[in-house]
Coordinates of C-alpha atoms and ligand atoms in Angstrom, one line a residue:
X199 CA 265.2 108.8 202.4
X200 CA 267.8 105.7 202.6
X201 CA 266.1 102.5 200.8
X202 CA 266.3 99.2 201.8
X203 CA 269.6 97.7 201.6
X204 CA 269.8 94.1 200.1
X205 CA 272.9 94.1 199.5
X206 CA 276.5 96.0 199.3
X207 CA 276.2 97.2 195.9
X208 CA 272.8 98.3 196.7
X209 CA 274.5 100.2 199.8
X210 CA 277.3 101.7 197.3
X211 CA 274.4 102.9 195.3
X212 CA 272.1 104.2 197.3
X213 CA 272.1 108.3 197.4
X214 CA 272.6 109.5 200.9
X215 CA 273.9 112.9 201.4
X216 CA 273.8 114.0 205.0
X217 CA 274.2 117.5 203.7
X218 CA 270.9 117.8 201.6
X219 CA 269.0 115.3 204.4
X220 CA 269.7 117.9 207.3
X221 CA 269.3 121.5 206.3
X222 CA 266.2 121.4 208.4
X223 CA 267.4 119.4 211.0
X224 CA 269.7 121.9 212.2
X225 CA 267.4 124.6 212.5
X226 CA 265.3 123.6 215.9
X227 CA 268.2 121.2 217.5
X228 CA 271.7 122.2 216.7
X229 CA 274.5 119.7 218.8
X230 CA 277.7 120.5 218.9
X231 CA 278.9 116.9 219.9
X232 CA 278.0 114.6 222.3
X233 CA 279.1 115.9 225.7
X234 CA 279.4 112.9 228.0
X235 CA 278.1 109.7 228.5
X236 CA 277.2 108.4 232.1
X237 CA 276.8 105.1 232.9
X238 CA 275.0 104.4 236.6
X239 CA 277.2 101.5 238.1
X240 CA 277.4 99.2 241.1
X241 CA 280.8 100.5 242.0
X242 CA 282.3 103.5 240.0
X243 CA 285.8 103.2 242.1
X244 CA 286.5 99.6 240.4
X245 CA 285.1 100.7 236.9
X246 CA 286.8 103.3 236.3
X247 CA 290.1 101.2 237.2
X248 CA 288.4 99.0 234.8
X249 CA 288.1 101.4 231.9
X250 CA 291.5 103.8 233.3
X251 CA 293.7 100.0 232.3
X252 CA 291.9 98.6 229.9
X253 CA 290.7 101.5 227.6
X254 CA 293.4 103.9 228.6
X255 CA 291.0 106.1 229.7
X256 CA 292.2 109.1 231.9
X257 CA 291.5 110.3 235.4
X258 CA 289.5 113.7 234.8
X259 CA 287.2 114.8 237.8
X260 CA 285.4 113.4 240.7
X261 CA 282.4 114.5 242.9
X262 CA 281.8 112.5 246.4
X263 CA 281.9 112.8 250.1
X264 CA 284.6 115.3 249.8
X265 CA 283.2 117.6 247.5
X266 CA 279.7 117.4 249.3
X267 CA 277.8 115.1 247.9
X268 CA 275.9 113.5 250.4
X269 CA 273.8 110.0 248.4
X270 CA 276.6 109.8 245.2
X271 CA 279.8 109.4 243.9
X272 CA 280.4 110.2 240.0
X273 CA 284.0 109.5 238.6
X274 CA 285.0 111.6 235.3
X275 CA 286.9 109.9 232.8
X276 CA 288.1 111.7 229.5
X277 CA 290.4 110.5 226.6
X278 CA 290.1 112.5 223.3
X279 CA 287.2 113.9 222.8
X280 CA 285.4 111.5 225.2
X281 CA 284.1 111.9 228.4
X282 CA 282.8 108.9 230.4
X283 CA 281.1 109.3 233.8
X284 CA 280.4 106.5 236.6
X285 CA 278.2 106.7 238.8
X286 CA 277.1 104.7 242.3
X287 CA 274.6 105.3 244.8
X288 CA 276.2 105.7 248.6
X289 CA 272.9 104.8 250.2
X290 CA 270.3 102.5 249.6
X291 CA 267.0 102.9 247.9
X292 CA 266.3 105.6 245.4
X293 CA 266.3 105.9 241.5
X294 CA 270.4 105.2 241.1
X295 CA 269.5 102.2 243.2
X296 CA 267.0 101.2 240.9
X297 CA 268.5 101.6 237.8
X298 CA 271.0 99.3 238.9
X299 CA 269.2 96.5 240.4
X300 CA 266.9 96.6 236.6
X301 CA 269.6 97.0 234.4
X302 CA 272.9 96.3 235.9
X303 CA 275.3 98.6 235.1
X304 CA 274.3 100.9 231.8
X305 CA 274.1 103.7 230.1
X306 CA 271.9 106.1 231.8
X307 CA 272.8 109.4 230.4
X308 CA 273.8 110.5 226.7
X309 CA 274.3 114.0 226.8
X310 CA 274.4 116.6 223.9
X311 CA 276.2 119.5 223.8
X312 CA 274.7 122.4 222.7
X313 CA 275.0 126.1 222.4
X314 CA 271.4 127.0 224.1
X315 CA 269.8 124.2 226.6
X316 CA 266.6 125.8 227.5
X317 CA 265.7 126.1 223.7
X318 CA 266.9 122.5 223.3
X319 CA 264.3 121.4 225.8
X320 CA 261.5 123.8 225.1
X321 CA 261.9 122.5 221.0
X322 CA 261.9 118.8 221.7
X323 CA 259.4 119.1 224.5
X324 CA 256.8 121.1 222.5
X325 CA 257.4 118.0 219.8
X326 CA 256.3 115.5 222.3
X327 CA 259.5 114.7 224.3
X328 CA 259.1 113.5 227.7
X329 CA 260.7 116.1 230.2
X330 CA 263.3 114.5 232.5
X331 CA 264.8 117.5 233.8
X332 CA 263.7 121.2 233.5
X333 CA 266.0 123.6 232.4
X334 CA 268.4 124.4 235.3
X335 CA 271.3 126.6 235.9
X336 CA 274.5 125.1 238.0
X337 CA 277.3 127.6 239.5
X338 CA 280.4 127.7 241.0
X339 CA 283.9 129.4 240.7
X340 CA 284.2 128.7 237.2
X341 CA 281.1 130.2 236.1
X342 CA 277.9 128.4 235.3
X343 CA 276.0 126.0 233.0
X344 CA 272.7 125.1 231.9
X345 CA 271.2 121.8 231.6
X346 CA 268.4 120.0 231.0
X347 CA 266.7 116.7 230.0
X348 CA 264.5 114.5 227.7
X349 CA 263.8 110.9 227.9
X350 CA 264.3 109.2 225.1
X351 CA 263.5 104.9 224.2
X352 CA 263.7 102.8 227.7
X353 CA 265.0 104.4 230.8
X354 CA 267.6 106.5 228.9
X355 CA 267.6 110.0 229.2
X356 CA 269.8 112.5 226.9
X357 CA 270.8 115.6 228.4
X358 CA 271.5 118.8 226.9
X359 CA 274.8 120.5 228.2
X360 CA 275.1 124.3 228.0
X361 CA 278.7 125.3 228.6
X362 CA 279.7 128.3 227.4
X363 CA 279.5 130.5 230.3
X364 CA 281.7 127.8 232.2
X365 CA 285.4 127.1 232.5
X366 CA 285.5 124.2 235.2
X367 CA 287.2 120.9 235.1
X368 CA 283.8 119.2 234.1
X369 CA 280.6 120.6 235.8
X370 CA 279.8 122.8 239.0
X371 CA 280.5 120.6 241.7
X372 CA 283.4 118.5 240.4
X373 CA 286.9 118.7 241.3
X374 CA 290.0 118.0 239.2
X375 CA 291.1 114.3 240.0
X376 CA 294.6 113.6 240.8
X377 CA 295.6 110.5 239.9
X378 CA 299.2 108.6 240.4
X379 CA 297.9 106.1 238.1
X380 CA 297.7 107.1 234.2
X381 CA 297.8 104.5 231.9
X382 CA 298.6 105.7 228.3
X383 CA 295.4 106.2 226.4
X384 CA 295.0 103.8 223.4
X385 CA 293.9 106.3 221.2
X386 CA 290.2 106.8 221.3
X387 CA 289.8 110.1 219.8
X388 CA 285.7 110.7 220.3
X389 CA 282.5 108.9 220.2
X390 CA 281.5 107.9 216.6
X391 CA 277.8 107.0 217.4
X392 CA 275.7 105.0 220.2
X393 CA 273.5 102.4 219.7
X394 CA 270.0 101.2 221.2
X395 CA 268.3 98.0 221.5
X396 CA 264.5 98.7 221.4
X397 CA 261.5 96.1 221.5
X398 CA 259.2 94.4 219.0
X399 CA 258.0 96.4 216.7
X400 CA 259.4 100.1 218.1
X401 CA 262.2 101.2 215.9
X402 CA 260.1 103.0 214.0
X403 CA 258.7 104.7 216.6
X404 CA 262.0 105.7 217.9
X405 CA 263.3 106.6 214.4
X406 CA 260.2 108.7 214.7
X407 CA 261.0 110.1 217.6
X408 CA 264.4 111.3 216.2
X409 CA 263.3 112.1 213.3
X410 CA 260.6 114.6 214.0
X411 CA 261.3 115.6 217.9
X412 CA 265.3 115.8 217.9
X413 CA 265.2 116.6 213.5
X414 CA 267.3 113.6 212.8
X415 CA 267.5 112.2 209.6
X416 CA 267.5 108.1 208.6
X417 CA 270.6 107.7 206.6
X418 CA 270.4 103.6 206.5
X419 CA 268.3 100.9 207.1
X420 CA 269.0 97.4 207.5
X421 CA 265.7 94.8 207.1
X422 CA 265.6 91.4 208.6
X423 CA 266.5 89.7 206.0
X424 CA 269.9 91.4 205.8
X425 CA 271.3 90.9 209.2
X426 CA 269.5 87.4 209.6
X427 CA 271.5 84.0 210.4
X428 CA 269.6 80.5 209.8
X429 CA 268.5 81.0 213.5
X430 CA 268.0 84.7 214.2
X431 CA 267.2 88.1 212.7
X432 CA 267.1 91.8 213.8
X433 CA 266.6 95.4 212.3
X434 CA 268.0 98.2 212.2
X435 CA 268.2 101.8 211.0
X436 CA 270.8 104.6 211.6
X437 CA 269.7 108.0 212.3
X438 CA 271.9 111.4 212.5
X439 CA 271.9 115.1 213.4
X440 CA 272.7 117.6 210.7
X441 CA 276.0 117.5 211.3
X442 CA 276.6 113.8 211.4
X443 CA 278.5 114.8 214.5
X444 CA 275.6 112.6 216.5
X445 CA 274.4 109.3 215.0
X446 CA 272.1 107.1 217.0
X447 CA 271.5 103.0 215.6
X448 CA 268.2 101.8 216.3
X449 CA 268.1 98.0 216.5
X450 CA 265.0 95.8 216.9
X451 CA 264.6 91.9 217.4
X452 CA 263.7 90.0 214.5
X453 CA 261.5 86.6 214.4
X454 CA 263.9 83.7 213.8
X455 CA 264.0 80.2 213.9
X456 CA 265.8 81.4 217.5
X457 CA 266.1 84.1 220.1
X458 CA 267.7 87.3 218.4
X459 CA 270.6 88.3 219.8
X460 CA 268.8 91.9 220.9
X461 CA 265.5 89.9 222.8
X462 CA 268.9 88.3 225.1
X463 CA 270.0 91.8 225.5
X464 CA 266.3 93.0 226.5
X465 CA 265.9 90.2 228.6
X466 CA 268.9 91.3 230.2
X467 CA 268.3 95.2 230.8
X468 CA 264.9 94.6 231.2
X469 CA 263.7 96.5 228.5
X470 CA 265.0 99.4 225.7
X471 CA 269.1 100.8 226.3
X472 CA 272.1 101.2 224.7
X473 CA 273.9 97.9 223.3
X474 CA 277.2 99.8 222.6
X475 CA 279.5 102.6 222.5
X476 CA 281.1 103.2 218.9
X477 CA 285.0 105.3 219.3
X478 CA 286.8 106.5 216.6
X479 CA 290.6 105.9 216.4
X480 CA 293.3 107.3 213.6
X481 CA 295.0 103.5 213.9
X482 CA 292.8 100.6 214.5
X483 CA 295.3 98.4 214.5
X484 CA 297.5 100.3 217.0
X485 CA 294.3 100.6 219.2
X486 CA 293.1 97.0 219.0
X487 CA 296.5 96.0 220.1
X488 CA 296.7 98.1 223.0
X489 CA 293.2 97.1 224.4
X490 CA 294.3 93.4 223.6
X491 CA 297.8 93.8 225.5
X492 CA 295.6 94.8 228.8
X493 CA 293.0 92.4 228.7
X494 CA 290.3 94.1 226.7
X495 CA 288.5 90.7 225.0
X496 CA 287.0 91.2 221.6
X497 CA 284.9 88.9 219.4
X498 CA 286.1 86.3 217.6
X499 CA 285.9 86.7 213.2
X500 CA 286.3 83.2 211.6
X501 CA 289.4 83.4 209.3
X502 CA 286.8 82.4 206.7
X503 CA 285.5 86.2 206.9
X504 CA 289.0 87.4 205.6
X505 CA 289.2 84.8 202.1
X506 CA 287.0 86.9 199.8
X507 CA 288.0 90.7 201.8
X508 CA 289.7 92.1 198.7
X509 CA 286.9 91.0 196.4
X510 CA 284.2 92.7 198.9
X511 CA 285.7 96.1 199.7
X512 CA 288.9 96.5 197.0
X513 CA 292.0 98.2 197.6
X514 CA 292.9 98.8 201.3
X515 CA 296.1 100.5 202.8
X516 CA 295.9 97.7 206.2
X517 CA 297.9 94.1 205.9
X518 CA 294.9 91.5 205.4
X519 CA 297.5 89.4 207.7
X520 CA 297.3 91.9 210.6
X521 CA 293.8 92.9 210.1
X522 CA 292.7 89.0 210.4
X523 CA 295.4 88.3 213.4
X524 CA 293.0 91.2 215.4
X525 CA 289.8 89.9 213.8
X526 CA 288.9 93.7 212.5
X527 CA 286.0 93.9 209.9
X528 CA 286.2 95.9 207.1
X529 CA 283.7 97.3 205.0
X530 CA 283.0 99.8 202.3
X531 CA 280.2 102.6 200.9
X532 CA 280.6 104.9 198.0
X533 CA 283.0 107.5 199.9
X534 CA 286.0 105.1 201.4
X535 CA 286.1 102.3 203.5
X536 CA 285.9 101.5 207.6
X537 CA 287.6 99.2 209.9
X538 CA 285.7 98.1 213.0
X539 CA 285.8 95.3 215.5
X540 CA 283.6 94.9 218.9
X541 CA 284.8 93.8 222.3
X542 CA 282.6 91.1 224.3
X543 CA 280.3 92.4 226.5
X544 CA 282.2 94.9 229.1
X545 CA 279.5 94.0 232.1
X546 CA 278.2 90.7 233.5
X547 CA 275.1 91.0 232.2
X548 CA 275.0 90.0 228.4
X549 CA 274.4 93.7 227.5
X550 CA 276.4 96.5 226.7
X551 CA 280.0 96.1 225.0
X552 CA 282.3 99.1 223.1
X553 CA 282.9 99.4 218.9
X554 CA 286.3 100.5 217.9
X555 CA 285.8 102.0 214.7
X556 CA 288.2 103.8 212.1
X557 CA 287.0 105.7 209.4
X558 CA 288.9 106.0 205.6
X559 CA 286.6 107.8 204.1
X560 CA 283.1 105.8 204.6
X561 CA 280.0 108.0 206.3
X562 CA 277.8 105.1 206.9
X563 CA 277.8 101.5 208.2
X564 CA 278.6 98.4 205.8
X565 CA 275.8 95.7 205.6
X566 CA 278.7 92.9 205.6
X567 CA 280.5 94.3 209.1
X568 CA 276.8 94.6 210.2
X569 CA 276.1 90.6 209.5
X570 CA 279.5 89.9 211.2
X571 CA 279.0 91.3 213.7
X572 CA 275.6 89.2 213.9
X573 CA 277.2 86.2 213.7
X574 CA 279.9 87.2 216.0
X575 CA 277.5 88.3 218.7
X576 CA 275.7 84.9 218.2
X577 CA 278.4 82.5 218.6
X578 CA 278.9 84.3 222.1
X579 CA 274.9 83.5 222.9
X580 CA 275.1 79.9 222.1
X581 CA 277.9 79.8 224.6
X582 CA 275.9 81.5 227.3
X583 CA 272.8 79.0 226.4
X584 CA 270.3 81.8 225.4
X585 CA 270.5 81.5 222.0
Ligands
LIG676 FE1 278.3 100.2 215.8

């Protein structure tokens, strides 16, 4: 198992191969990736204009009025590998209703593919998952799929997608949206890993619950006094599936002289949900720009983070200049580097917000990009006063 990591050499050193942590792990819960992500919003027309222009995310399918749906509207957005879904309510009251007025817009659903969804649900279940939705087959033209569901910390339910038998646009139900509008995509290839703000004192449970009803592994762990400013602290640890296809950040609040940065964010969403969305990209730089040119706001790095960057992480193929002009974080483990940078929050609320993340080489997260991150996130709370 990872041990605690004081510093980056300590991080360089420490012996983590996902290969001998999750022979097991693959046994009981194979994923194949992670199939989509849905986030239940307030109006899903105006977000996914929102994330078509800003992430250059493209019009994929759409259920509604006109496919039948009588109480919802979900709007399917894909670039690479990614899938996003939005989804409002059409009538008031009811649990999409709810979800909204308690958290704002967020994450609701994480979904996994996999190759068998009743077993997926019948193996975490008999380990103690909470059932959100039995296993249950959906048809139409294109063939069929079978899905079902686990809650896992807060409100936030994963889902486990069963496509095999199915050649649709997206799911039974959805139809193929047509679009005059397609902003080039930025280059997001596929979702690198999701991270979730629990409470005091429960990121060990939910590590646990990784760990021993989904067969995670921990790969790091970051203690308080690693990602701590003179006026706040949090924790974290990263766990995987075999594959390292799925990787899921746990983050708890931290005592501090201050508020941590993830008590404002519970606060906020009223309790445990996902603080943000990590996407790979081949060219950081290319991406960053993109997002930048149309409007996408990211947080501000002093320049003071780029004086000692060579030092820190070595050799790097990326200008320092241009990496420092975008404000992108670099940082580096035992197998190659990674360049990542974090936009402000992409809702009203002080909550969720998207990682752009390009890996050379590095498996695992860097304890410096983790602290600057810190310090980013906390210069953003002082301006909101809840720091
Ligand atoms: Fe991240």
């Amino acid at each position: 198992m990872a041990a605690e990591i004081k510093n980056l050499k300590d991080l360089q050193n420490t012996e983590y191969s996902l290969k001998k942590l999750f022979k097991e792990a693959e046994d009981f819960l194979p994923l194949l990736g992670t199939d989509y992500v849905e986030l239940y919003v307030g109006n899903a027309k105006q977000s996914a204009h929102f994330y078509k222009t800003a992430f250059g995310f493209q019009s994929e399918a759409y259920a509604g009025l006109e496919t039948g749906l009588k109480d919802r509207v979900s709007y399917v957005l894909k670039q690479g590998k990614i899938r996003l879904v939005l989804t409002t309510p059409l009538q008031k009251d009811g649990e999409l209703n709810e979800h909204i007025n308690v958290h704002g817009d967020g994450v609701k659903v994480v979904a996994l593919w996999v190759e068998d969804a009743r077993k997926a649900f019948e193996e975490t279940t008999k380990r103690g998952a909470k059932p959100y939705l039995e296993p249950t087959v959906e048809k139409d033209e294109h063939g069929e799929i079978v899905k079902s569901g686990i809650y896992t910390y807060g409100e936030t339910v994963h889902m486990f997608i069963e496509r095999k038998n199915y050649n649709g646009i997206f799911l039974p139900g959805f139809q193929k949206w047509e679009s005059h509008y397609n902003p080039e995509p930025v280059g997001l290839k596929f979702i690198d890993h999701m991270v979730g703000n629990v409470g005091w004192d429960e990121m060990n449970t939910w590590c646990k619950f990784y760990g021993e009803v989904m067969g995670f592994a921990q790969i790091i762990s970051f203690a308080d006094d690693d990602i701590a400013t003179d006026y706040t602290a949090l924790m974290s640890k990263v766990m995987s599936n075999g594959n390292g296809r799925v990787k899921f950040p746990i983050n708890e609040p931290a005592k501090g002289k201050k508020k941590s940065q993830i008590e404002e964010y519970l606060d906020f969403y009223n309790g445990p949900g996902v603080q943000h969305i990590a996407v790979a990209t081949d060219d950081i730089v290319a991406t960053v720009s993109a997002m930048r040119e149309r409007g996408v706001e990211f947080l501000y790095v002093p320049d003071e983070y780029y004086d000692d960057l060579t030092e820190r992480v070595g050799e790097i193929d990326e200008d320092v200049e241009v990496l420092k002009k975008h404000g992108i974080l670099i940082d580096r483990d035992e197998e190659g580097y990674l360049l990542q940078l974090f936009t402000k929050t992409v809702v009203d609320r002080p909550t969720m917000f998207i990682e752009v993340i390009q890996r050379k080489g590095a498996q695992s997260f860097g304890v410096g990009n983790f602290k600057a991150l810190f310090e980013a996130i906390e210069r953003e709370q002082a301006l909101r006063g809840t720091l």
